[in-house]
GROMACS .gro file of C-alpha atoms in nm:
model
  420
    1MET     CA    1  -2.038  -2.215  -0.739
    2GLU     CA    2  -1.827  -2.217  -0.419
    3PHE     CA    3  -1.648  -1.907  -0.549
    4PHE     CA    4  -1.973  -1.708  -0.575
    5LYS     CA    5  -2.095  -1.833  -0.237
    6LYS     CA    6  -1.784  -1.690  -0.076
    7LEU     CA    7  -1.837  -1.357  -0.247
    8LYS     CA    8  -2.204  -1.343  -0.148
    9GLY     CA    9  -2.121  -1.434   0.211
   10MET     CA   10  -1.890  -1.135   0.265
   11ASP     CA   11  -2.012  -0.888   0.527
   12ARG     CA   12  -2.182  -0.566   0.412
   13ASN     CA   13  -1.903  -0.353   0.559
   14VAL     CA   14  -1.648  -0.540   0.350
   15TRP     CA   15  -1.845  -0.469   0.031
   16ILE     CA   16  -1.881  -0.101   0.119
   17ARG     CA   17  -1.505  -0.087   0.158
   18VAL     CA   18  -1.451  -0.267  -0.173
   19ILE     CA   19  -1.669  -0.016  -0.360
   20GLY     CA   20  -1.504   0.274  -0.181
   21GLU     CA   21  -1.156   0.137  -0.257
   22THR     CA   22  -1.248   0.115  -0.625
   23ILE     CA   23  -1.366   0.478  -0.646
   24THR     CA   24  -1.089   0.636  -0.441
   25SER     CA   25  -0.816   0.419  -0.593
   26SER     CA   26  -0.923   0.526  -0.941
   27ALA     CA   27  -0.892   0.889  -0.841
   28MET     CA   28  -0.564   0.852  -0.652
   29MET     CA   29  -0.402   0.648  -0.928
   30MET     CA   30  -0.483   0.928  -1.169
   31LEU     CA   31  -0.271   1.148  -0.946
   32MET     CA   32   0.011   0.943  -0.792
   33PRO     CA   33   0.195   0.824  -1.108
   34PHE     CA   34   0.233   1.188  -1.207
   35PHE     CA   35   0.296   1.335  -0.862
   36ALA     CA   36   0.675   1.318  -0.890
   37LEU     CA   37   0.657   1.469  -1.239
   38TYR     CA   38   0.427   1.743  -1.104
   39LEU     CA   39   0.670   1.825  -0.823
   40GLU     CA   40   0.966   1.817  -1.064
   41GLY     CA   41   0.830   2.135  -1.222
   42LYS     CA   42   0.769   2.302  -0.886
   43VAL     CA   43   1.100   2.253  -0.701
   44ASP     CA   44   1.461   2.277  -0.815
   45SER     CA   45   1.603   1.939  -0.707
   46MET     CA   46   1.508   1.575  -0.740
   47LEU     CA   47   1.631   1.527  -0.384
   48LYS     CA   48   1.364   1.776  -0.273
   49VAL     CA   49   1.105   1.584  -0.474
   50GLY     CA   50   1.209   1.267  -0.296
   51PHE     CA   51   1.194   1.439   0.043
   52ILE     CA   52   0.844   1.578  -0.019
   53MET     CA   53   0.724   1.232  -0.117
   54SER     CA   54   0.899   1.063   0.176
   55ILE     CA   55   0.792   1.304   0.452
   56SER     CA   56   0.427   1.198   0.425
   57PRO     CA   57   0.497   0.838   0.532
   58ILE     CA   58   0.716   0.962   0.817
   59ALA     CA   59   0.432   1.185   0.939
   60SER     CA   60   0.196   0.890   0.922
   61LEU     CA   61   0.441   0.687   1.130
   62PHE     CA   62   0.369   0.917   1.426
   63GLY     CA   63  -0.005   0.925   1.358
   64SER     CA   64  -0.072   0.556   1.299
   65MET     CA   65  -0.022   0.439   1.658
   66LEU     CA   66  -0.251   0.716   1.781
   67GLY     CA   67  -0.506   0.643   1.510
   68GLY     CA   68  -0.504   0.271   1.585
   69ARG     CA   69  -0.543   0.329   1.957
   70LEU     CA   70  -0.831   0.573   1.901
   71ALA     CA   71  -1.001   0.319   1.674
   72ASP     CA   72  -0.976   0.059   1.954
   73ILE     CA   73  -1.132   0.303   2.201
   74TYR     CA   74  -1.384   0.513   2.006
   75GLY     CA   75  -1.462   0.294   1.706
   76ARG     CA   76  -1.351   0.217   1.354
   77LYS     CA   77  -1.614   0.421   1.170
   78ARG     CA   78  -1.530   0.757   1.329
   79MET     CA   79  -1.163   0.730   1.242
   80MET     CA   80  -1.234   0.625   0.884
   81VAL     CA   81  -1.475   0.913   0.817
   82PHE     CA   82  -1.243   1.169   0.975
   83SER     CA   83  -0.943   1.044   0.779
   84THR     CA   84  -1.103   1.048   0.434
   85LEU     CA   85  -1.265   1.389   0.485
   86ALA     CA   86  -0.941   1.548   0.609
   87SER     CA   87  -0.741   1.394   0.323
   88SER     CA   88  -0.991   1.533   0.073
   89ILE     CA   89  -0.941   1.887   0.203
   90ILE     CA   90  -0.562   1.853   0.204
   91LEU     CA   91  -0.546   1.714  -0.152
   92ILE     CA   92  -0.741   2.004  -0.299
   93SER     CA   93  -0.505   2.241  -0.118
   94PHE     CA   94  -0.210   2.113  -0.324
   95SER     CA   95  -0.347   2.290  -0.632
   96PHE     CA   96  -0.351   2.630  -0.457
   97VAL     CA   97   0.002   2.647  -0.314
   98GLU     CA   98   0.349   2.710  -0.455
   99GLY     CA   99   0.699   2.650  -0.323
  100TYR     CA  100   0.891   2.374  -0.153
  101THR     CA  101   0.786   2.465   0.203
  102ALA     CA  102   0.414   2.467   0.124
  103PHE     CA  103   0.428   2.127  -0.049
  104LEU     CA  104   0.628   1.990   0.242
  105ILE     CA  105   0.368   2.104   0.499
  106LEU     CA  106   0.077   1.963   0.299
  107SER     CA  107   0.262   1.635   0.256
  108ILE     CA  108   0.306   1.611   0.634
  109LEU     CA  109  -0.063   1.682   0.696
  110LEU     CA  110  -0.165   1.428   0.433
  111GLY     CA  111   0.050   1.163   0.597
  112ILE     CA  112  -0.110   1.226   0.937
  113SER     CA  113  -0.466   1.221   0.803
  114ASN     CA  114  -0.405   0.904   0.600
  115SER     CA  115  -0.254   0.726   0.901
  116PHE     CA  116  -0.589   0.729   1.082
  117PHE     CA  117  -0.764   0.527   0.809
  118ASP     CA  118  -0.579   0.200   0.749
  119PRO     CA  119  -0.558   0.068   1.109
  120ALA     CA  120  -0.930   0.129   1.165
  121ALA     CA  121  -1.034  -0.005   0.824
  122SER     CA  122  -0.816  -0.317   0.847
  123ALA     CA  123  -0.941  -0.388   1.199
  124MET     CA  124  -1.301  -0.349   1.078
  125VAL     CA  125  -1.245  -0.625   0.821
  126ALA     CA  126  -1.095  -0.851   1.089
  127ASP     CA  127  -1.390  -0.773   1.320
  128VAL     CA  128  -1.646  -0.910   1.074
  129THR     CA  129  -1.456  -1.211   0.935
  130ALA     CA  130  -1.345  -1.543   1.081
  131PRO     CA  131  -0.968  -1.609   1.078
  132GLU     CA  132  -0.996  -1.858   0.792
  133GLU     CA  133  -1.185  -1.602   0.580
  134ARG     CA  134  -0.952  -1.306   0.627
  135THR     CA  135  -0.710  -1.377   0.344
  136GLU     CA  136  -1.007  -1.384   0.104
  137ALA     CA  137  -1.155  -1.063   0.249
  138TYR     CA  138  -0.827  -0.874   0.225
  139GLY     CA  139  -0.777  -1.017  -0.123
  140LEU     CA  140  -1.120  -0.883  -0.225
  141LEU     CA  141  -1.021  -0.537  -0.100
  142ARG     CA  142  -0.712  -0.552  -0.320
  143VAL     CA  143  -0.938  -0.633  -0.615
  144GLY     CA  144  -1.130  -0.310  -0.555
  145SER     CA  145  -0.812  -0.110  -0.507
  146ASN     CA  146  -0.650  -0.247  -0.820
  147PHE     CA  147  -0.960  -0.203  -1.032
  148GLY     CA  148  -0.886   0.164  -0.978
  149THR     CA  149  -0.526   0.097  -1.077
  150VAL     CA  150  -0.648  -0.032  -1.413
  151ILE     CA  151  -0.836   0.280  -1.516
  152GLY     CA  152  -0.673   0.549  -1.299
  153PRO     CA  153  -0.335   0.583  -1.476
  154LEU     CA  154  -0.500   0.576  -1.818
  155LEU     CA  155  -0.737   0.856  -1.721
  156GLY     CA  156  -0.454   1.044  -1.554
  157SER     CA  157  -0.231   1.023  -1.861
  158SER     CA  158  -0.511   1.186  -2.061
  159ILE     CA  159  -0.608   1.454  -1.808
  160VAL     CA  160  -0.253   1.556  -1.711
  161PHE     CA  161  -0.185   1.706  -2.054
  162PHE     CA  162  -0.480   1.944  -2.015
  163SER     CA  163  -0.464   2.035  -1.646
  164LYS     CA  164  -0.241   1.889  -1.377
  165ASP     CA  165  -0.445   2.065  -1.108
  166SER     CA  166  -0.757   1.877  -1.217
  167LEU     CA  167  -0.600   1.558  -1.089
  168PHE     CA  168  -0.607   1.699  -0.736
  169TYR     CA  169  -0.968   1.818  -0.774
  170ILE     CA  170  -1.088   1.475  -0.886
  171ALA     CA  171  -0.901   1.286  -0.613
  172ALA     CA  172  -1.030   1.524  -0.345
  173THR     CA  173  -1.389   1.493  -0.468
  174ALA     CA  174  -1.373   1.113  -0.466
  175LEU     CA  175  -1.245   1.104  -0.108
  176GLY     CA  176  -1.510   1.354  -0.001
  177ILE     CA  177  -1.788   1.141  -0.149
  178TYR     CA  178  -1.644   0.829   0.013
  179SER     CA  179  -1.635   0.995   0.356
  180ILE     CA  180  -2.007   1.077   0.329
  181ALA     CA  181  -2.088   0.722   0.213
  182GLN     CA  182  -1.899   0.574   0.508
  183PHE     CA  183  -2.083   0.798   0.753
  184VAL     CA  184  -2.423   0.693   0.615
  185LEU     CA  185  -2.371   0.326   0.531
  186LEU     CA  186  -2.103   0.172   0.754
  187LYS     CA  187  -2.192  -0.010   1.074
  188GLU     CA  188  -1.962   0.021   1.373
  189THR     CA  189  -1.780  -0.308   1.442
  190LEU     CA  190  -1.584  -0.228   1.759
  191PRO     CA  191  -1.596  -0.554   1.963
  192ALA     CA  192  -1.847  -0.546   2.247
  193GLY     CA  193  -1.573  -0.611   2.501
  194ASN     CA  194  -1.395  -0.292   2.395
  195VAL     CA  195  -1.716  -0.090   2.423
  196LYS     CA  196  -1.792  -0.216   2.774
  197SER     CA  197  -1.436  -0.150   2.886
  198ASN     CA  198  -1.440   0.199   2.743
  199GLU     CA  199  -1.765   0.281   2.920
  200LYS     CA  200  -1.604   0.217   3.256
  201ALA     CA  201  -1.369   0.491   3.364
  202GLY     CA  202  -1.020   0.371   3.437
  203THR     CA  203  -1.063   0.026   3.280
  204LYS     CA  204  -0.900   0.108   2.948
  205ILE     CA  205  -0.553  -0.031   2.890
  206PRO     CA  206  -0.313   0.260   2.957
  207PHE     CA  207  -0.119   0.375   2.654
  208LYS     CA  208   0.212   0.304   2.827
  209GLN     CA  209   0.102  -0.057   2.882
  210VAL     CA  210  -0.004  -0.082   2.518
  211VAL     CA  211   0.344   0.030   2.411
  212ASN     CA  212   0.502  -0.230   2.640
  213ILE     CA  213   0.283  -0.504   2.489
  214ILE     CA  214   0.390  -0.402   2.139
  215LEU     CA  215   0.760  -0.379   2.223
  216THR     CA  216   0.762  -0.726   2.380
  217ASP     CA  217   0.582  -0.894   2.089
  218LYS     CA  218   0.888  -1.020   1.903
  219LEU     CA  219   0.681  -1.184   1.632
  220LEU     CA  220   0.515  -0.856   1.537
  221LEU     CA  221   0.844  -0.665   1.543
  222PHE     CA  222   1.010  -0.935   1.330
  223TYR     CA  223   0.731  -0.895   1.074
  224VAL     CA  224   0.772  -0.516   1.065
  225ALA     CA  225   1.151  -0.531   1.037
  226THR     CA  226   1.151  -0.775   0.744
  227GLY     CA  227   0.875  -0.581   0.571
  228ILE     CA  228   1.045  -0.241   0.558
  229ILE     CA  229   1.261  -0.328   0.258
  230ILE     CA  230   0.951  -0.465   0.079
  231SER     CA  231   0.778  -0.134   0.134
  232MET     CA  232   1.080   0.048  -0.007
  233GLY     CA  233   1.045  -0.163  -0.321
  234PHE     CA  234   0.677  -0.077  -0.354
  235SER     CA  235   0.752   0.293  -0.311
  236GLN     CA  236   0.991   0.293  -0.607
  237ILE     CA  237   0.751   0.116  -0.843
  238GLU     CA  238   0.474   0.359  -0.754
  239GLY     CA  239   0.687   0.674  -0.724
  240MET     CA  240   1.027   0.685  -0.893
  241LEU     CA  241   0.978   0.430  -1.172
  242PRO     CA  242   0.817   0.688  -1.409
  243LEU     CA  243   1.132   0.900  -1.379
  244TYR     CA  244   1.354   0.596  -1.439
  245PHE     CA  245   1.160   0.514  -1.756
  246LYS     CA  246   1.174   0.878  -1.864
  247GLN     CA  247   1.552   0.887  -1.826
  248SER     CA  248   1.598   0.548  -1.995
  249PHE     CA  249   1.341   0.535  -2.274
  250GLN     CA  250   1.300   0.896  -2.387
  251SER     CA  251   1.496   0.825  -2.705
  252HIS     CA  252   1.249   0.549  -2.794
  253PHE     CA  253   0.918   0.672  -2.653
  254GLY     CA  254   0.964   1.051  -2.648
  255GLU     CA  255   0.729   1.221  -2.402
  256TRP     CA  256   0.506   0.913  -2.394
  257THR     CA  257   0.586   0.671  -2.112
  258PRO     CA  258   0.493   0.301  -2.085
  259TYR     CA  259   0.445   0.332  -1.709
  260PRO     CA  260   0.067   0.402  -1.699
  261PHE     CA  261  -0.004   0.104  -1.923
  262LEU     CA  262   0.215  -0.128  -1.716
  263MET     CA  263   0.040  -0.017  -1.397
  264SER     CA  264  -0.294  -0.076  -1.567
  265LEU     CA  265  -0.177  -0.428  -1.654
  266ASN     CA  266  -0.077  -0.473  -1.291
  267GLY     CA  267  -0.422  -0.364  -1.176
  268LEU     CA  268  -0.605  -0.574  -1.436
  269LEU     CA  269  -0.424  -0.891  -1.330
  270VAL     CA  270  -0.511  -0.824  -0.967
  271VAL     CA  271  -0.878  -0.763  -1.054
  272LEU     CA  272  -0.898  -1.092  -1.246
  273LEU     CA  273  -0.682  -1.318  -1.031
  274GLN     CA  274  -0.650  -1.180  -0.677
  275PHE     CA  275  -0.962  -1.333  -0.523
  276PRO     CA  276  -0.909  -1.682  -0.673
  277ILE     CA  277  -0.546  -1.675  -0.558
  278SER     CA  278  -0.649  -1.557  -0.209
  279SER     CA  279  -0.911  -1.835  -0.188
  280TYR     CA  280  -0.651  -2.093  -0.284
  281LEU     CA  281  -0.407  -1.960  -0.022
  282ALA     CA  282  -0.665  -1.923   0.258
  283ASN     CA  283  -0.564  -2.244   0.439
  284ARG     CA  284  -0.199  -2.258   0.331
  285SER     CA  285   0.108  -2.204   0.544
  286ILE     CA  286   0.148  -1.831   0.595
  287GLY     CA  287   0.528  -1.838   0.624
  288LYS     CA  288   0.585  -2.038   0.307
  289THR     CA  289   0.326  -1.837   0.116
  290MET     CA  290   0.493  -1.510   0.213
  291PHE     CA  291   0.832  -1.656   0.119
  292TYR     CA  292   0.728  -1.757  -0.233
  293GLY     CA  293   0.536  -1.435  -0.297
  294THR     CA  294   0.814  -1.209  -0.169
  295LEU     CA  295   1.081  -1.398  -0.363
  296LEU     CA  296   0.890  -1.351  -0.689
  297PHE     CA  297   0.821  -0.987  -0.603
  298GLY     CA  298   1.191  -0.919  -0.540
  299LEU     CA  299   1.297  -1.086  -0.865
  300GLY     CA  300   1.042  -0.867  -1.042
  301ILE     CA  301   1.201  -0.551  -0.901
  302LEU     CA  302   1.546  -0.669  -1.012
  303SER     CA  303   1.412  -0.743  -1.360
  304ILE     CA  304   1.248  -0.401  -1.386
  305GLY     CA  305   1.579  -0.236  -1.297
  306PHE     CA  306   1.789  -0.434  -1.543
  307ALA     CA  307   1.538  -0.425  -1.830
  308PRO     CA  308   1.610  -0.073  -1.970
  309PRO     CA  309   1.989  -0.103  -2.011
  310ILE     CA  310   1.968  -0.462  -2.143
  311LEU     CA  311   1.681  -0.400  -2.387
  312LEU     CA  312   1.834  -0.078  -2.518
  313SER     CA  313   2.177  -0.237  -2.565
  314ILE     CA  314   2.023  -0.515  -2.775
  315GLY     CA  315   1.849  -0.254  -2.990
  316PHE     CA  316   1.487  -0.365  -2.956
  317GLY     CA  317   1.210  -0.140  -3.088
  318LYS     CA  318   0.960   0.026  -2.859
  319TRP     CA  319   0.682  -0.232  -2.910
  320VAL     CA  320   0.911  -0.524  -2.829
  321ILE     CA  321   1.034  -0.334  -2.523
  322LEU     CA  322   0.674  -0.273  -2.411
  323PHE     CA  323   0.591  -0.644  -2.458
  324ILE     CA  324   0.890  -0.760  -2.252
  325LEU     CA  325   0.816  -0.506  -1.979
  326GLY     CA  326   0.461  -0.642  -1.972
  327ILE     CA  327   0.592  -0.995  -1.907
  328ILE     CA  328   0.814  -0.867  -1.626
  329PHE     CA  329   0.525  -0.678  -1.469
  330ALA     CA  330   0.309  -0.992  -1.491
  331TYR     CA  331   0.531  -1.205  -1.266
  332TYR     CA  332   0.608  -0.906  -1.043
  333THR     CA  333   0.231  -0.870  -0.996
  334PHE     CA  334   0.185  -1.240  -0.928
  335GLY     CA  335   0.434  -1.217  -0.642
  336GLU     CA  336   0.248  -0.915  -0.509
  337MET     CA  337  -0.087  -1.101  -0.523
  338VAL     CA  338   0.052  -1.398  -0.331
  339MET     CA  339   0.228  -1.187  -0.070
  340SER     CA  340   0.005  -0.893   0.022
  341PRO     CA  341  -0.326  -1.036   0.154
  342VAL     CA  342  -0.146  -1.301   0.360
  343GLN     CA  343   0.060  -1.031   0.531
  344MET     CA  344  -0.254  -0.853   0.652
  345THR     CA  345  -0.407  -1.184   0.763
  346PHE     CA  346  -0.094  -1.261   0.965
  347VAL     CA  347  -0.118  -0.939   1.169
  348ALA     CA  348  -0.494  -0.978   1.222
  349ASN     CA  349  -0.445  -1.334   1.347
  350ILE     CA  350  -0.174  -1.259   1.603
  351ALA     CA  351  -0.346  -0.945   1.739
  352PRO     CA  352  -0.536  -0.953   2.071
  353GLU     CA  353  -0.899  -0.857   2.005
  354GLU     CA  354  -0.887  -0.551   2.233
  355LEU     CA  355  -0.576  -0.422   2.049
  356ARG     CA  356  -0.661  -0.523   1.693
  357ALA     CA  357  -0.650  -0.176   1.536
  358THR     CA  358  -0.337  -0.091   1.733
  359TYR     CA  359  -0.164  -0.402   1.599
  360MET     CA  360  -0.277  -0.310   1.248
  361ALA     CA  361  -0.123   0.033   1.299
  362VAL     CA  362   0.210  -0.114   1.411
  363GLY     CA  363   0.202  -0.364   1.125
  364SER     CA  364   0.151  -0.081   0.880
  365MET     CA  365   0.462   0.093   1.009
  366LYS     CA  366   0.667  -0.111   0.766
  367TRP     CA  367   0.490   0.081   0.488
  368THR     CA  368   0.546   0.418   0.652
  369ILE     CA  369   0.913   0.359   0.731
  370GLY     CA  370   0.980   0.207   0.390
  371GLY     CA  371   0.774   0.479   0.225
  372PHE     CA  372   1.004   0.737   0.384
  373LEU     CA  373   1.336   0.566   0.314
  374GLY     CA  374   1.246   0.455  -0.039
  375PRO     CA  375   1.182   0.795  -0.205
  376LEU     CA  376   1.470   0.951  -0.011
  377LEU     CA  377   1.710   0.686  -0.137
  378GLY     CA  378   1.557   0.713  -0.482
  379GLY     CA  379   1.594   1.091  -0.502
  380PHE     CA  380   1.957   1.069  -0.388
  381LEU     CA  381   2.052   0.801  -0.643
  382PHE     CA  382   1.861   0.967  -0.926
  383ASP     CA  383   2.046   1.293  -0.868
  384LEU     CA  384   2.366   1.088  -0.915
  385LYS     CA  385   2.224   0.922  -1.231
  386LEU     CA  386   2.234   0.584  -1.054
  387GLY     CA  387   1.874   0.477  -1.104
  388LEU     CA  388   1.970   0.119  -1.190
  389TRP     CA  389   2.144   0.071  -0.857
  390LEU     CA  390   1.826   0.175  -0.676
  391PHE     CA  391   1.640  -0.127  -0.816
  392VAL     CA  392   1.938  -0.361  -0.769
  393ILE     CA  393   1.972  -0.270  -0.401
  394LEU     CA  394   1.600  -0.291  -0.324
  395GLY     CA  395   1.534  -0.602  -0.533
  396THR     CA  396   1.814  -0.789  -0.356
  397GLY     CA  397   1.689  -0.668  -0.019
  398VAL     CA  398   1.336  -0.789  -0.090
  399VAL     CA  399   1.463  -1.137  -0.183
  400VAL     CA  400   1.659  -1.153   0.145
  401SER     CA  401   1.348  -1.046   0.341
  402GLY     CA  402   1.151  -1.320   0.169
  403VAL     CA  403   1.405  -1.583   0.273
  404MET     CA  404   1.364  -1.470   0.633
  405TYR     CA  405   0.989  -1.536   0.612
  406ARG     CA  406   1.060  -1.909   0.584
  407SER     CA  407   1.107  -1.916   0.960
  408LEU     CA  408   0.774  -1.746   1.030
  409ASP     CA  409   0.573  -2.068   1.070
  410GLU     CA  410   0.816  -2.200   1.330
  411LYS     CA  411   0.801  -1.872   1.519
  412VAL     CA  412   0.419  -1.879   1.523
  413ALA     CA  413   0.418  -2.242   1.640
  414PHE     CA  414   0.664  -2.158   1.919
  415ARG     CA  415   0.447  -1.863   2.026
  416GLU     CA  416   0.133  -2.082   2.039
  417LYS     CA  417   0.321  -2.349   2.234
  418ILE     CA  418   0.421  -2.094   2.500
  419LYS     CA  419   0.064  -1.961   2.522
  420GLY     CA  420  -0.079  -2.313   2.536
   0.00000   0.00000   0.00000
């Protein structure tokens, strides 16, 4: 009963975001697992494929600070609507262009447009939830996102054999519909103090001062630095893993790949278990929670990397291989479910109210930096036929990052002591 009360008590804006995440995630997950394979047929080098995929996060790195600052000044809703509408237009453009340069330019534009959404959207959730409710709210958003992960890859694996361009049309349409829904249904949540400050000329915090505040917040910078390697791990599972499976398992599976089904399992587990796990973790130690989740996540990446050579050397059949990969993906996903919502809660909790979206933007930089370095490293190692080492390096790095999170609680306590 308490479980349903918590769900019912979520703010309307949170539920609009959950529904929107479900729709757009379904469309994007039809596209993203096959994006690297799509580009493989369009350019002449896997290193170029990796660079096209990595340039989008780098572009978003430059746009996220601006997008977060604009969301703190002009409102969350405006930035969210602009971002989704622009991304819709850019996605549909992918199906009309040819050549490395054209894909590179569109990837840059997509990164910039996407960077305006997450800081505003994450700040909106923090605006309408109490600190003790944020882990549950962010967990609920992951349920919506991963519900799309369940059905998206399965639909994509069916559609891609008929028309790869259709994947871009569907994703663009979903984002376009979501932008209209946000414009009509969302309520602006910019804190009243921000609005009053912005109405008075000259009372806004200057951008230079904002940068100084960010650069002197050692706790925030520590979080970003330790999170970059985690983001690199995510980028490989979502981007280069299909190619790794193709290189490793083609003798067993042929043109069919187990990747879409494993990602659907990942999404299904999140849909079923994310909110209960987030509710359980709501009042737990953030540092220890992030440590345990990240450790399990890193061991999952290592297991995914070692699985193909070990399973093939033993001589297992394809169904046994698929079953074992499913077990690996299950505990990899559990680590992800423990780790991810708590990370967003941590940034929301340490952010000053008047800079909440800006802090969210800086916190998200770990994804943009890792999203750039991950595919670039992956493309380089895959060209050298060293795919296994990619997962060994990143899995080990994630485990080390998790160990560093053990000190997070002490750092937060020290920060509060100084403020107090």
